[in-house]
Short mmCIF file of C-alpha atoms (C1' of nucleotides) in Angstrom, two decimals:
data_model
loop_
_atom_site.label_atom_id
_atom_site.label_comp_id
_atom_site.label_asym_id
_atom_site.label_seq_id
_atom_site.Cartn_x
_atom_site.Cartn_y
_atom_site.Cartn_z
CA UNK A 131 0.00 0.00 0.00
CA UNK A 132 0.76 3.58 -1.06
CA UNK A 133 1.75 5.78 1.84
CA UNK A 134 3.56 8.89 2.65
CA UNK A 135 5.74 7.65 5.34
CA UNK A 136 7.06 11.58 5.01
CA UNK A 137 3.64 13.52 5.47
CA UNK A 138 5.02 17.07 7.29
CA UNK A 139 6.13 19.91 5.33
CA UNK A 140 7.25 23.11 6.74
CA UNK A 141 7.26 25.63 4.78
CA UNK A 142 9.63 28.74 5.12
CA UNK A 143 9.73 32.23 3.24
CA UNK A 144 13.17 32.74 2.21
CA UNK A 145 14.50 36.39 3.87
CA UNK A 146 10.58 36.84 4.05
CA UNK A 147 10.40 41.07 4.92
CA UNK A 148 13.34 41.76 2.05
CA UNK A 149 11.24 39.48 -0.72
CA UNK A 150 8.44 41.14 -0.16
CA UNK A 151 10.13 44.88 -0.09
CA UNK A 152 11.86 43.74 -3.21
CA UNK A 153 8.80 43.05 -5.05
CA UNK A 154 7.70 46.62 -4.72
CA UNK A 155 11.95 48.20 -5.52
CA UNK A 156 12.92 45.24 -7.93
CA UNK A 157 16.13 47.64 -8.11
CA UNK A 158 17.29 46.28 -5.18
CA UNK A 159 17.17 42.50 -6.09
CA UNK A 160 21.53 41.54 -6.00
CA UNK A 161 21.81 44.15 -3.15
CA UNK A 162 22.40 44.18 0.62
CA UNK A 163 19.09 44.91 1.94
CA UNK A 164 18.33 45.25 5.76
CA UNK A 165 15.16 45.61 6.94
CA UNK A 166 14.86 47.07 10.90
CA UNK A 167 14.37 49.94 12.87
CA UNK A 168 16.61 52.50 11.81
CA UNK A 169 16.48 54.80 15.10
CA UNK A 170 19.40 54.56 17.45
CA UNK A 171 17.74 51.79 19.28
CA UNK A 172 16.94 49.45 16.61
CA UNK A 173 17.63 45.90 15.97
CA UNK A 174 17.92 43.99 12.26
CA UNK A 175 14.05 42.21 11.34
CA UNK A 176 15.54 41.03 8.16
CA UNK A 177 18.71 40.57 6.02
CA UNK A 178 19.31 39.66 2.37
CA UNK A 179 21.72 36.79 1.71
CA UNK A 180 24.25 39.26 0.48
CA UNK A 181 23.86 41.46 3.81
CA UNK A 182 23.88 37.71 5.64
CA UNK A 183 27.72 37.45 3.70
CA UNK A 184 29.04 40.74 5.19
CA UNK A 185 27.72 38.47 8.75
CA UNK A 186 24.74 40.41 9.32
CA UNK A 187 21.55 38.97 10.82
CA UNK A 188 18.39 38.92 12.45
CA UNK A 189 18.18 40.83 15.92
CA UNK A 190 22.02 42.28 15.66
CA UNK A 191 21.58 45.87 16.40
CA UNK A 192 21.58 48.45 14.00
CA UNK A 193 24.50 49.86 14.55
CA UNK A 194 26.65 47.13 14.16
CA UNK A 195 24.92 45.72 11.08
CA UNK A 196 25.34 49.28 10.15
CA UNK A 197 29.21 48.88 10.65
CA UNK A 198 29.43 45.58 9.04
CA UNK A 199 27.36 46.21 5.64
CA UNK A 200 27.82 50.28 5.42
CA UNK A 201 26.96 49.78 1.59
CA UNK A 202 23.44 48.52 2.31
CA UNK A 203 20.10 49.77 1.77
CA UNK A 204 18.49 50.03 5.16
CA UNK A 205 14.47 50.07 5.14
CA UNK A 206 11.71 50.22 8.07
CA UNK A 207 9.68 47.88 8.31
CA UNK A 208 6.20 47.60 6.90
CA UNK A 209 4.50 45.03 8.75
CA UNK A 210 0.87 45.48 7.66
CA UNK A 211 1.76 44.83 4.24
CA UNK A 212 3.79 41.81 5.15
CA UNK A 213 0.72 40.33 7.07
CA UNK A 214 -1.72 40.98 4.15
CA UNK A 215 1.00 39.12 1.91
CA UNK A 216 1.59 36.30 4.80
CA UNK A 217 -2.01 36.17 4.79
CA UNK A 218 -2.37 35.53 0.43
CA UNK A 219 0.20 32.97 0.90
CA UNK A 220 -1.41 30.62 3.47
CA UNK A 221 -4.39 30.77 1.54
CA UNK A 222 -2.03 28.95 -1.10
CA UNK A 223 -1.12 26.62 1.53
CA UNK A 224 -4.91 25.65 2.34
CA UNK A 225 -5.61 25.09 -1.47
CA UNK A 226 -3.24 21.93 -0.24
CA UNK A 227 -4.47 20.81 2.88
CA UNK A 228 -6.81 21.65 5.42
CA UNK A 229 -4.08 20.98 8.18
CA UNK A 230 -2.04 24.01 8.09
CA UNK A 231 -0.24 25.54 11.33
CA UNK A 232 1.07 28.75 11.06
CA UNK A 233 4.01 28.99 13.39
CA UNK A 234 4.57 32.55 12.62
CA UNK A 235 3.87 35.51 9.58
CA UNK A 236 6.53 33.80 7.13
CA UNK A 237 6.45 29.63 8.21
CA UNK A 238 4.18 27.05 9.00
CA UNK A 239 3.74 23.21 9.01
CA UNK A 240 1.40 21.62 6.56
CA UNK A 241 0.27 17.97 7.27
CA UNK A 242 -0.54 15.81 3.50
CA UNK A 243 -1.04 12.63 4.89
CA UNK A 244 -4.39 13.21 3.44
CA UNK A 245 -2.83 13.56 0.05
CA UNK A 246 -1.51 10.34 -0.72
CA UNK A 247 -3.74 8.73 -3.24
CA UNK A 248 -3.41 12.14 -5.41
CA UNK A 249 0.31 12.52 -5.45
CA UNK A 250 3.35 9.77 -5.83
CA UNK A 251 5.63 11.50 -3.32
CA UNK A 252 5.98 14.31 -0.89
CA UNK A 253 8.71 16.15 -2.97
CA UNK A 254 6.11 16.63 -5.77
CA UNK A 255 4.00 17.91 -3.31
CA UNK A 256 6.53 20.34 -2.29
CA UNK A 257 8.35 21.64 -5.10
CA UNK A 258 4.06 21.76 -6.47
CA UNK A 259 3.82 24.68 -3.26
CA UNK A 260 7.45 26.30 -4.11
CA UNK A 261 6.43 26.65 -8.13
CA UNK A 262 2.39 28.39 -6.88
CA UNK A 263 4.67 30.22 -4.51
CA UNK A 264 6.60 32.04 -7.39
CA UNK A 265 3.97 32.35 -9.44
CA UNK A 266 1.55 33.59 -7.65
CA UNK A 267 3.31 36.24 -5.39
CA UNK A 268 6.97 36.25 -6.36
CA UNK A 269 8.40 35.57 -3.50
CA UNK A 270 11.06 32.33 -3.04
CA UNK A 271 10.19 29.59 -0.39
CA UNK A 272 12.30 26.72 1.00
CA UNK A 273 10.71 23.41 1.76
CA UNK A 274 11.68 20.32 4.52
CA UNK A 275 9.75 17.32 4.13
CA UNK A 276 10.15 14.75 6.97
CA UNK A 277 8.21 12.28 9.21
CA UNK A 278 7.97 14.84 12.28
CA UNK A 279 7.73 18.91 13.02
CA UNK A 280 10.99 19.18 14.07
CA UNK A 281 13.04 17.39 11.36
CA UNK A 282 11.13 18.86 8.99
CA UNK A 283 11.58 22.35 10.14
CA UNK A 284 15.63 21.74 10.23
CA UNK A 285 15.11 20.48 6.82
CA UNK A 286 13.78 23.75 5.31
CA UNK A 287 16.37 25.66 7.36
CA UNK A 288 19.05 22.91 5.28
CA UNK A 289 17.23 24.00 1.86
CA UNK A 290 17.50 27.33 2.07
CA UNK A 291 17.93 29.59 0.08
CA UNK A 292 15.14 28.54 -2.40
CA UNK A 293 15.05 25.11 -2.25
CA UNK A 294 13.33 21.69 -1.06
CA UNK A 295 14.86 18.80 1.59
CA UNK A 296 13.84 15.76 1.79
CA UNK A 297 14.32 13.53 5.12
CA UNK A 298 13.42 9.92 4.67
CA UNK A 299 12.01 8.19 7.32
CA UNK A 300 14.58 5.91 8.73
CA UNK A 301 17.20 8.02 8.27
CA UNK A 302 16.70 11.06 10.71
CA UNK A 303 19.69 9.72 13.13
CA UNK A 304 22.05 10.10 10.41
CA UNK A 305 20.99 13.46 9.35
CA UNK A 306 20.96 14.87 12.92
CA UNK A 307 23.55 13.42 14.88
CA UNK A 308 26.50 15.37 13.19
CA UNK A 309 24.66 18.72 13.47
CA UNK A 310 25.77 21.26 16.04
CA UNK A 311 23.33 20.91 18.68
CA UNK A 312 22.59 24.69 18.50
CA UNK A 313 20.20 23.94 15.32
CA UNK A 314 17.82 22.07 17.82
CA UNK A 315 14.88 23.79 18.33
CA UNK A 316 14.65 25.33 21.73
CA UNK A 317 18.35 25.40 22.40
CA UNK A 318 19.14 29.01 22.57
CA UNK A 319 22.28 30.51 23.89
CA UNK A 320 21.83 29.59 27.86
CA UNK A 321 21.13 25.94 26.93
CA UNK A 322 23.84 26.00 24.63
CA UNK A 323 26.35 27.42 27.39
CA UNK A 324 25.13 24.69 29.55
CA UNK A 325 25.28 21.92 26.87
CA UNK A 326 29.01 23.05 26.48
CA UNK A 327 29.88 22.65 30.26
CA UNK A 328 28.45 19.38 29.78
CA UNK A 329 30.98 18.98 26.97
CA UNK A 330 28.50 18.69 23.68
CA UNK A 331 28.89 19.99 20.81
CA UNK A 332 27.23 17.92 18.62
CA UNK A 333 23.66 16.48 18.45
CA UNK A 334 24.94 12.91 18.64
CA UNK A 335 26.88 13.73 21.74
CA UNK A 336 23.81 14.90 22.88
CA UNK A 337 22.12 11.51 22.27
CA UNK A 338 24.76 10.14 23.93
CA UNK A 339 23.96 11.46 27.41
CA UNK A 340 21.76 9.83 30.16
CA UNK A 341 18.55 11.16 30.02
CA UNK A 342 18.34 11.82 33.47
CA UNK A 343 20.89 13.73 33.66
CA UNK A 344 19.85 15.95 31.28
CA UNK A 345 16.68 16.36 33.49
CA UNK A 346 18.52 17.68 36.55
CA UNK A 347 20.55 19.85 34.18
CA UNK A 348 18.01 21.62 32.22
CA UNK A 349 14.80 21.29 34.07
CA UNK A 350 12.23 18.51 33.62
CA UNK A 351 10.13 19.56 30.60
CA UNK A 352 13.24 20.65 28.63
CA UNK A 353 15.32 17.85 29.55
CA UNK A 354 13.08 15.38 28.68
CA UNK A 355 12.16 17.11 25.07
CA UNK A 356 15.87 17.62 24.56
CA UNK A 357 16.99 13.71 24.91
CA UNK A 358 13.85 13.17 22.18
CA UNK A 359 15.00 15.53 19.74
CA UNK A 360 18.18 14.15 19.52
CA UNK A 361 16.67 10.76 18.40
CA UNK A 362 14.65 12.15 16.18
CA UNK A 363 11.57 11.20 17.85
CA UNK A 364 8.88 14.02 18.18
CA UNK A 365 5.30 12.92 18.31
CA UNK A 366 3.50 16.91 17.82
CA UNK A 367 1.24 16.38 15.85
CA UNK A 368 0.09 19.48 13.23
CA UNK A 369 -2.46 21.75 15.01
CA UNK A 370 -5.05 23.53 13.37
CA UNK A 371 -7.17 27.09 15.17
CA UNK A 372 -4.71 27.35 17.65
CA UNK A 373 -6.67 30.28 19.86
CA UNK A 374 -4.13 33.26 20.52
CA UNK A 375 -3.56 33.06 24.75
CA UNK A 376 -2.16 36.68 25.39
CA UNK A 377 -2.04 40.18 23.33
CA UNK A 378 0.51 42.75 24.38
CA UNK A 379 1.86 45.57 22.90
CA UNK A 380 5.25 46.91 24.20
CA UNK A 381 7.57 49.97 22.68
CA UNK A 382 11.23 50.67 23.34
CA UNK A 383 11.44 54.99 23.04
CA UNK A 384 14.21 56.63 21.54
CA UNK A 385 15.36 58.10 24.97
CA UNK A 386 14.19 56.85 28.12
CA UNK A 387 10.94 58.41 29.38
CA UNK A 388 11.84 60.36 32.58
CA UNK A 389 8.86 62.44 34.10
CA UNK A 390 5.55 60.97 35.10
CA UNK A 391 3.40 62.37 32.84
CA UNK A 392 4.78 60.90 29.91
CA UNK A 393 4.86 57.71 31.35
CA UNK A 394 1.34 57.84 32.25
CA UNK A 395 0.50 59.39 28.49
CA UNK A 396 2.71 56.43 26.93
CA UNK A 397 1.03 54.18 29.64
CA UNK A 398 -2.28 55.11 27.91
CA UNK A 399 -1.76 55.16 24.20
CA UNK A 400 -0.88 51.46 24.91
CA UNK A 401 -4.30 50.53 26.85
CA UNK A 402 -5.65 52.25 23.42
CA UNK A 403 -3.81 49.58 21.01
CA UNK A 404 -4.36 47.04 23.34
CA UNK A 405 -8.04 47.28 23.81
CA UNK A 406 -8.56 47.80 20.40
CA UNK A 407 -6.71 44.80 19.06
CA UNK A 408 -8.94 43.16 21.88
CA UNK A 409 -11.81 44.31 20.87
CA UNK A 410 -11.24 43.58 17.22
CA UNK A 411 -10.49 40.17 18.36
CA UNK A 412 -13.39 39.71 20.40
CA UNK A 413 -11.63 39.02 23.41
CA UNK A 414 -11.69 39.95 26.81
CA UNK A 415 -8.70 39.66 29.49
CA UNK A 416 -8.99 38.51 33.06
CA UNK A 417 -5.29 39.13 33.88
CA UNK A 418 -3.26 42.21 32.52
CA UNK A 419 0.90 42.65 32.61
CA UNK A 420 2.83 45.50 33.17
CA UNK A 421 6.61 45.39 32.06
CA UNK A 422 8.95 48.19 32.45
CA UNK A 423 12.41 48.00 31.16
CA UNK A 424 14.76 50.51 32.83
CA UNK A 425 18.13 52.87 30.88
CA UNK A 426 20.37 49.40 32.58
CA UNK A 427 17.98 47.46 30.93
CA UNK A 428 16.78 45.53 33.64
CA UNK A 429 13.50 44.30 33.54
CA UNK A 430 10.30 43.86 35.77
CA UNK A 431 6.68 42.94 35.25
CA UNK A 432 3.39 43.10 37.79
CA UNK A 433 0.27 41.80 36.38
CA UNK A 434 -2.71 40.76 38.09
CA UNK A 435 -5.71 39.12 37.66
CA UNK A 436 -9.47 40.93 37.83
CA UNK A 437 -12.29 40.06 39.10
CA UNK A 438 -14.37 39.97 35.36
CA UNK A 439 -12.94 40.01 32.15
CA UNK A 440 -11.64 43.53 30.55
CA UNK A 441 -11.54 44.79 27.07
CA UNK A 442 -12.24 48.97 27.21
CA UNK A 443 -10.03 51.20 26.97
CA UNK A 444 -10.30 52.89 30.54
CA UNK A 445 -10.17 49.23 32.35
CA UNK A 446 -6.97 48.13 30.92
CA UNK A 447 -5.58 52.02 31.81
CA UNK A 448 -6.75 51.89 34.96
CA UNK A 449 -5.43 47.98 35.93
CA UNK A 450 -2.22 49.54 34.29
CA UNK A 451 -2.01 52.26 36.51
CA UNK A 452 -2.27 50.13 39.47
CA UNK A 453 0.66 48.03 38.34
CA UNK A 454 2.76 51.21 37.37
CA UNK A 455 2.12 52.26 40.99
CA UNK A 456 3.67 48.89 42.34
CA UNK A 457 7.07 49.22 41.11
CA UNK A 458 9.75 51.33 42.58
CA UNK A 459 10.84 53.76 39.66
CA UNK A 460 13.60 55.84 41.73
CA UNK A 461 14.04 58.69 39.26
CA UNK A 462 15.46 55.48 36.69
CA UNK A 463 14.42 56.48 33.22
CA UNK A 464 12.21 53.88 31.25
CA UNK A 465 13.37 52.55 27.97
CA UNK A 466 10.52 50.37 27.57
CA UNK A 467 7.15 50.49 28.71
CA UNK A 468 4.77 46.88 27.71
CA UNK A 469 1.13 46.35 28.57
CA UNK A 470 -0.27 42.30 27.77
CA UNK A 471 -3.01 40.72 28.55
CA UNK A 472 -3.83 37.18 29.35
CA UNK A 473 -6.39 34.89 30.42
CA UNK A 474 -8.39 35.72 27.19
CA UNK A 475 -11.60 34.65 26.89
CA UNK A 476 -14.64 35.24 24.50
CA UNK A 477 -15.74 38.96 25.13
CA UNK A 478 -19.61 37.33 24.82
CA UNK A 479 -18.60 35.17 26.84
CA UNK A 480 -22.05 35.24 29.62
CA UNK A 481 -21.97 38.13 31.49
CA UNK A 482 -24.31 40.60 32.26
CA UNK A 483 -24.63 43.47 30.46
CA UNK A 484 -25.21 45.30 33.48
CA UNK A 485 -21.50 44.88 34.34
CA UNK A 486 -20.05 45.52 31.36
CA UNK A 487 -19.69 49.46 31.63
CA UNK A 488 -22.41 52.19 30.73
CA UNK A 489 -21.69 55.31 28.04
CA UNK A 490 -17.89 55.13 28.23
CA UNK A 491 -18.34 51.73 26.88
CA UNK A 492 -20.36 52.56 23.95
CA UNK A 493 -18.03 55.67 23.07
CA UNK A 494 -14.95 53.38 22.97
CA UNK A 495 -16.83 51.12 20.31
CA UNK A 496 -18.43 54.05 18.48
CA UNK A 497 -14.14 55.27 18.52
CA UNK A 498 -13.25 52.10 16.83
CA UNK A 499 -15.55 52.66 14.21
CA UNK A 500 -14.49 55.97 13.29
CA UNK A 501 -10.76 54.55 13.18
CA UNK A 502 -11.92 51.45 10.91
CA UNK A 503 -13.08 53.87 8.61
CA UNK A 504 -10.21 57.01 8.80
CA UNK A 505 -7.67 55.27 10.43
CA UNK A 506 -5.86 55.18 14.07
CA UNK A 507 -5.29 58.95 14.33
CA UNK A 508 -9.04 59.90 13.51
CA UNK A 509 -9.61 59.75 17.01
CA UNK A 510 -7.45 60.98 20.16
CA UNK A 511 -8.38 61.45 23.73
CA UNK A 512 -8.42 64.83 24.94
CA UNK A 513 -5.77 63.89 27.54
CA UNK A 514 -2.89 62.86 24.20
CA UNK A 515 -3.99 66.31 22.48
CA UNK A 516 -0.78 68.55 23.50
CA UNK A 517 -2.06 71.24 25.37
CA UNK A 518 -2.08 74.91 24.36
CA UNK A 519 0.72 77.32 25.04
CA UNK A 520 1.57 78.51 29.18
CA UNK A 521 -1.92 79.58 30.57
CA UNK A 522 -5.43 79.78 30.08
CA UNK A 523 -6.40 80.31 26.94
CA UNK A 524 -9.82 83.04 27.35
CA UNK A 525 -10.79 82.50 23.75
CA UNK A 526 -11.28 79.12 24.00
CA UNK A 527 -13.67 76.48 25.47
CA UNK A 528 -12.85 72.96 26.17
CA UNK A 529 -14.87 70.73 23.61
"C1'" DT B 193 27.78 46.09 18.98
"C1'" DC B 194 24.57 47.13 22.89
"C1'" DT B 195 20.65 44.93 22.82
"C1'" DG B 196 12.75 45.26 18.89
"C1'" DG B 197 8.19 43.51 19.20
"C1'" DG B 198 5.17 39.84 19.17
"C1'" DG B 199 4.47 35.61 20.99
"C1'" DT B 200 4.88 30.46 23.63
"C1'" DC B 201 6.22 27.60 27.31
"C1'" DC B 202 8.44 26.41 31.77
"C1'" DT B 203 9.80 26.91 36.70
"C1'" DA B 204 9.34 27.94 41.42
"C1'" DG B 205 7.20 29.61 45.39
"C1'" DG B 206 3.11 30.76 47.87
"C1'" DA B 207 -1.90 30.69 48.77
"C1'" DC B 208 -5.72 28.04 49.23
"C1'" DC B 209 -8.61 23.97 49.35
"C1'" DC B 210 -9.69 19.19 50.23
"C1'" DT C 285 -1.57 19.75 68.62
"C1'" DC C 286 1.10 18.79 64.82
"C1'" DT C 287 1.56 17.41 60.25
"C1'" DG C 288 0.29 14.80 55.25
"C1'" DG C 289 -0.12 15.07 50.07
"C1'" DG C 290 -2.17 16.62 45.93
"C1'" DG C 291 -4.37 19.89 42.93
"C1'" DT C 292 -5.21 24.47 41.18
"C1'" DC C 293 -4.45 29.22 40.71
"C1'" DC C 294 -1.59 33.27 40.84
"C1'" DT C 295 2.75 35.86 40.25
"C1'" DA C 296 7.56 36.92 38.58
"C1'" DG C 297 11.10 35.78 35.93
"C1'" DG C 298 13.48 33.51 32.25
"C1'" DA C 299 14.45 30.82 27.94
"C1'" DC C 300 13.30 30.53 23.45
"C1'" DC C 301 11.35 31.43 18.69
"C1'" DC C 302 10.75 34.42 14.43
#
DNA sequence: TCTGGGGTCCTAGGACCC
DNA sequence: TCTGGGGTCCTAGGACCC
């Protein structure tokens, strides 16, 4: 019997932010392109392969990529265009297969399992999604086909750029087990550190070690996940509707916010984004984070968990407020100010309307409106309007 | 070189309940 | 009067991913 025996593909956008600013400049196709924030505090998003040569990549600061690659052409970002193009192309992927898992705006796992009396092989299947991929948008994607999630995600990673790897089953050991055990997923740089005390390098050193030991070293969960990977065994399965379980929005400023009025006005404009992605959501939070990153970068959060659910704009404020309140500041400037939520749950969820707020409610919603239809700035509380020159002024009323 | 923004998951301690 | 074990929830921090 016919049978893929190789059913996962993961699916990768090649340099996925550069592509897709490329499409719209093709002049600078063959260049260095960078895609970041270009203020003093930014970090790299994206690199072309030629920026990637002059050792430039993905969260290096700007200023050193900047150093490295001073020939570059250095772009913001433009991220709701590259979610309404993420978007076209996993509509591609569903033409496929129903099982598609997005694991983030340019990659996801498709399962074709389901596929195997219409195709011979996998790799048709594949380099069938690469070729629609060109066509229809223009934009190169790299392919890994394996048994499981994770080889097939190091196999894609092995393709690139712009091309397909294939994993048979049977022979995952062999492909692993000379890799740096860096590649694994979920072994960032303090496992790594740790992995080297413990003298590994590779992934088949890796395998070698009692599993046990690897527990006490790196924590159960970890540990445990850690001695699978390196034998290639990884039973996640592909998961469909995976339900978001916490919104945040979070800015670093250009120079640390000192007094407490701006901190309160930067405290706000955030409970505005946040409620309103809420709200467009249709979720509601029952626990809300506060995280405040100080000039020596160190880092704190508060959250805590309400009574009912929260999505309007003067709940989230207010919850923030209490939070903000909670931590010692001691004149330290703030280079970041976050505000999450968790806990989400369906904003129709049964409660009473009685409880969920009276006119300030329905102005909030009657405020999102207006900005669906002339966009984010249409609107703006009285308090974010600067204020008029020193003094009253006699000539005008408040409206 | 000096460190973004959006997420997920894990750990550990404490509270609380049975 | 002293002491259990287990489960769940909450909070803070940290690792990791793209």
């Amino acid at each position: 019997m016919d049978r893929f025996t190789e059913p996962i593909l993961h699916v990768d956008m090649d340099a996925f932010f550069v592509e897709v600013e490329r499409l719209r400049r093709p002049e600078l196709r063959g260049l260095p392109v960078i895609v970041g924030g270009l203020g003093n505090r930014g970090v790299v998003a994206a690199a072309s392969y030629e920026a990637r040569r002059h050792g430039v990549h993905s969260a290096m600061p700007m200023a050193h990529a900047r150093r490295l690659c001073p020939h570059a052409r250095f772009l913001p970002p433009d991220h709701a265009r590259y979610r309404e193009v993420s978007r076209r192309v996993f509509a591609l992927l569903d033409e496929v297969t129903p099982l598609v898992e997005p694991l983030s705006i340019d990659e996801a796992f498709c399962d074709i399992g389901g596929l195997r009396l219409l195709h011979p092989h996998p790799v048709a299947v594949g380099e069938a999604l690469r070729r629609r991929i060109r066509e229809a948008e223009g934009l190169p994607a790299s392919v890994g086909i394996a048994a499981t999630k994770f080889i097939a995600k190091l196999a894609s990673e092995e393709a690139k750029p712009d091309g397909l790897c294939h994993v048979p089953a049977g022979t995952e050991v062999d492909f692993l087990h000379p890799m740096p055990a860096r590649r694994l997923w979920g072994v960032g740089e303090a496992t790594h550190a740790r992995l080297e005390g413990l003298g590994v390098r590779t992934v088949g050193e890796l395998a070698a070690l009692p599993r046990d030991l690897l527990v006490r070293r790196l924590g159960e969960a970890a540990g445990a996940h850690l001695a699978d990977l390196a034998w290639g065994r990884d039973p996640r399965r592909v998961e469909t509707d995976t339900a978001a379980k916490s919104v945040s929005v979070e800015e670093t400023y250009e120079r640390d916010l000192t007094g407490e009025e701006g901190i309160d006005a930067a405290l706000f404009r955030h409970a505005e984004r946040l409620g309103r992605r809420l709200r467009a959501a249709g979720l509601a939070a029952r626990s809300i984070t506060l995280k405040l990153r100080f000039g020596d970068f160190t880092t704190f959060t508060r959250s805590t968990t309400l009574p009912r659910p929260v999505d309007g704009t003067g709940d989230l404020a207010a919850a923030g407020r209490a939070l903000l309140a909670r931590l010692e500041r001691r004149g330290r400037g703030v280079r970041l100010l976050g505000l999450g939520a968790t806990g989400l749950e369906p904003a129709d969820a049964p409660r009473q309307l009685a409880l969920r707020g009276g006119a300030g409610e329905e102005l909030t919603r009657a405020a999102d409106r207006v900005r669906d239809r002339f966009g984010e700035d249409a609107v703006v509380p009285a308090r974010l309007v600067p204020r008029p020159g020193p003094g009253p002024d006699p000539g005008r009323k408040d409206t």
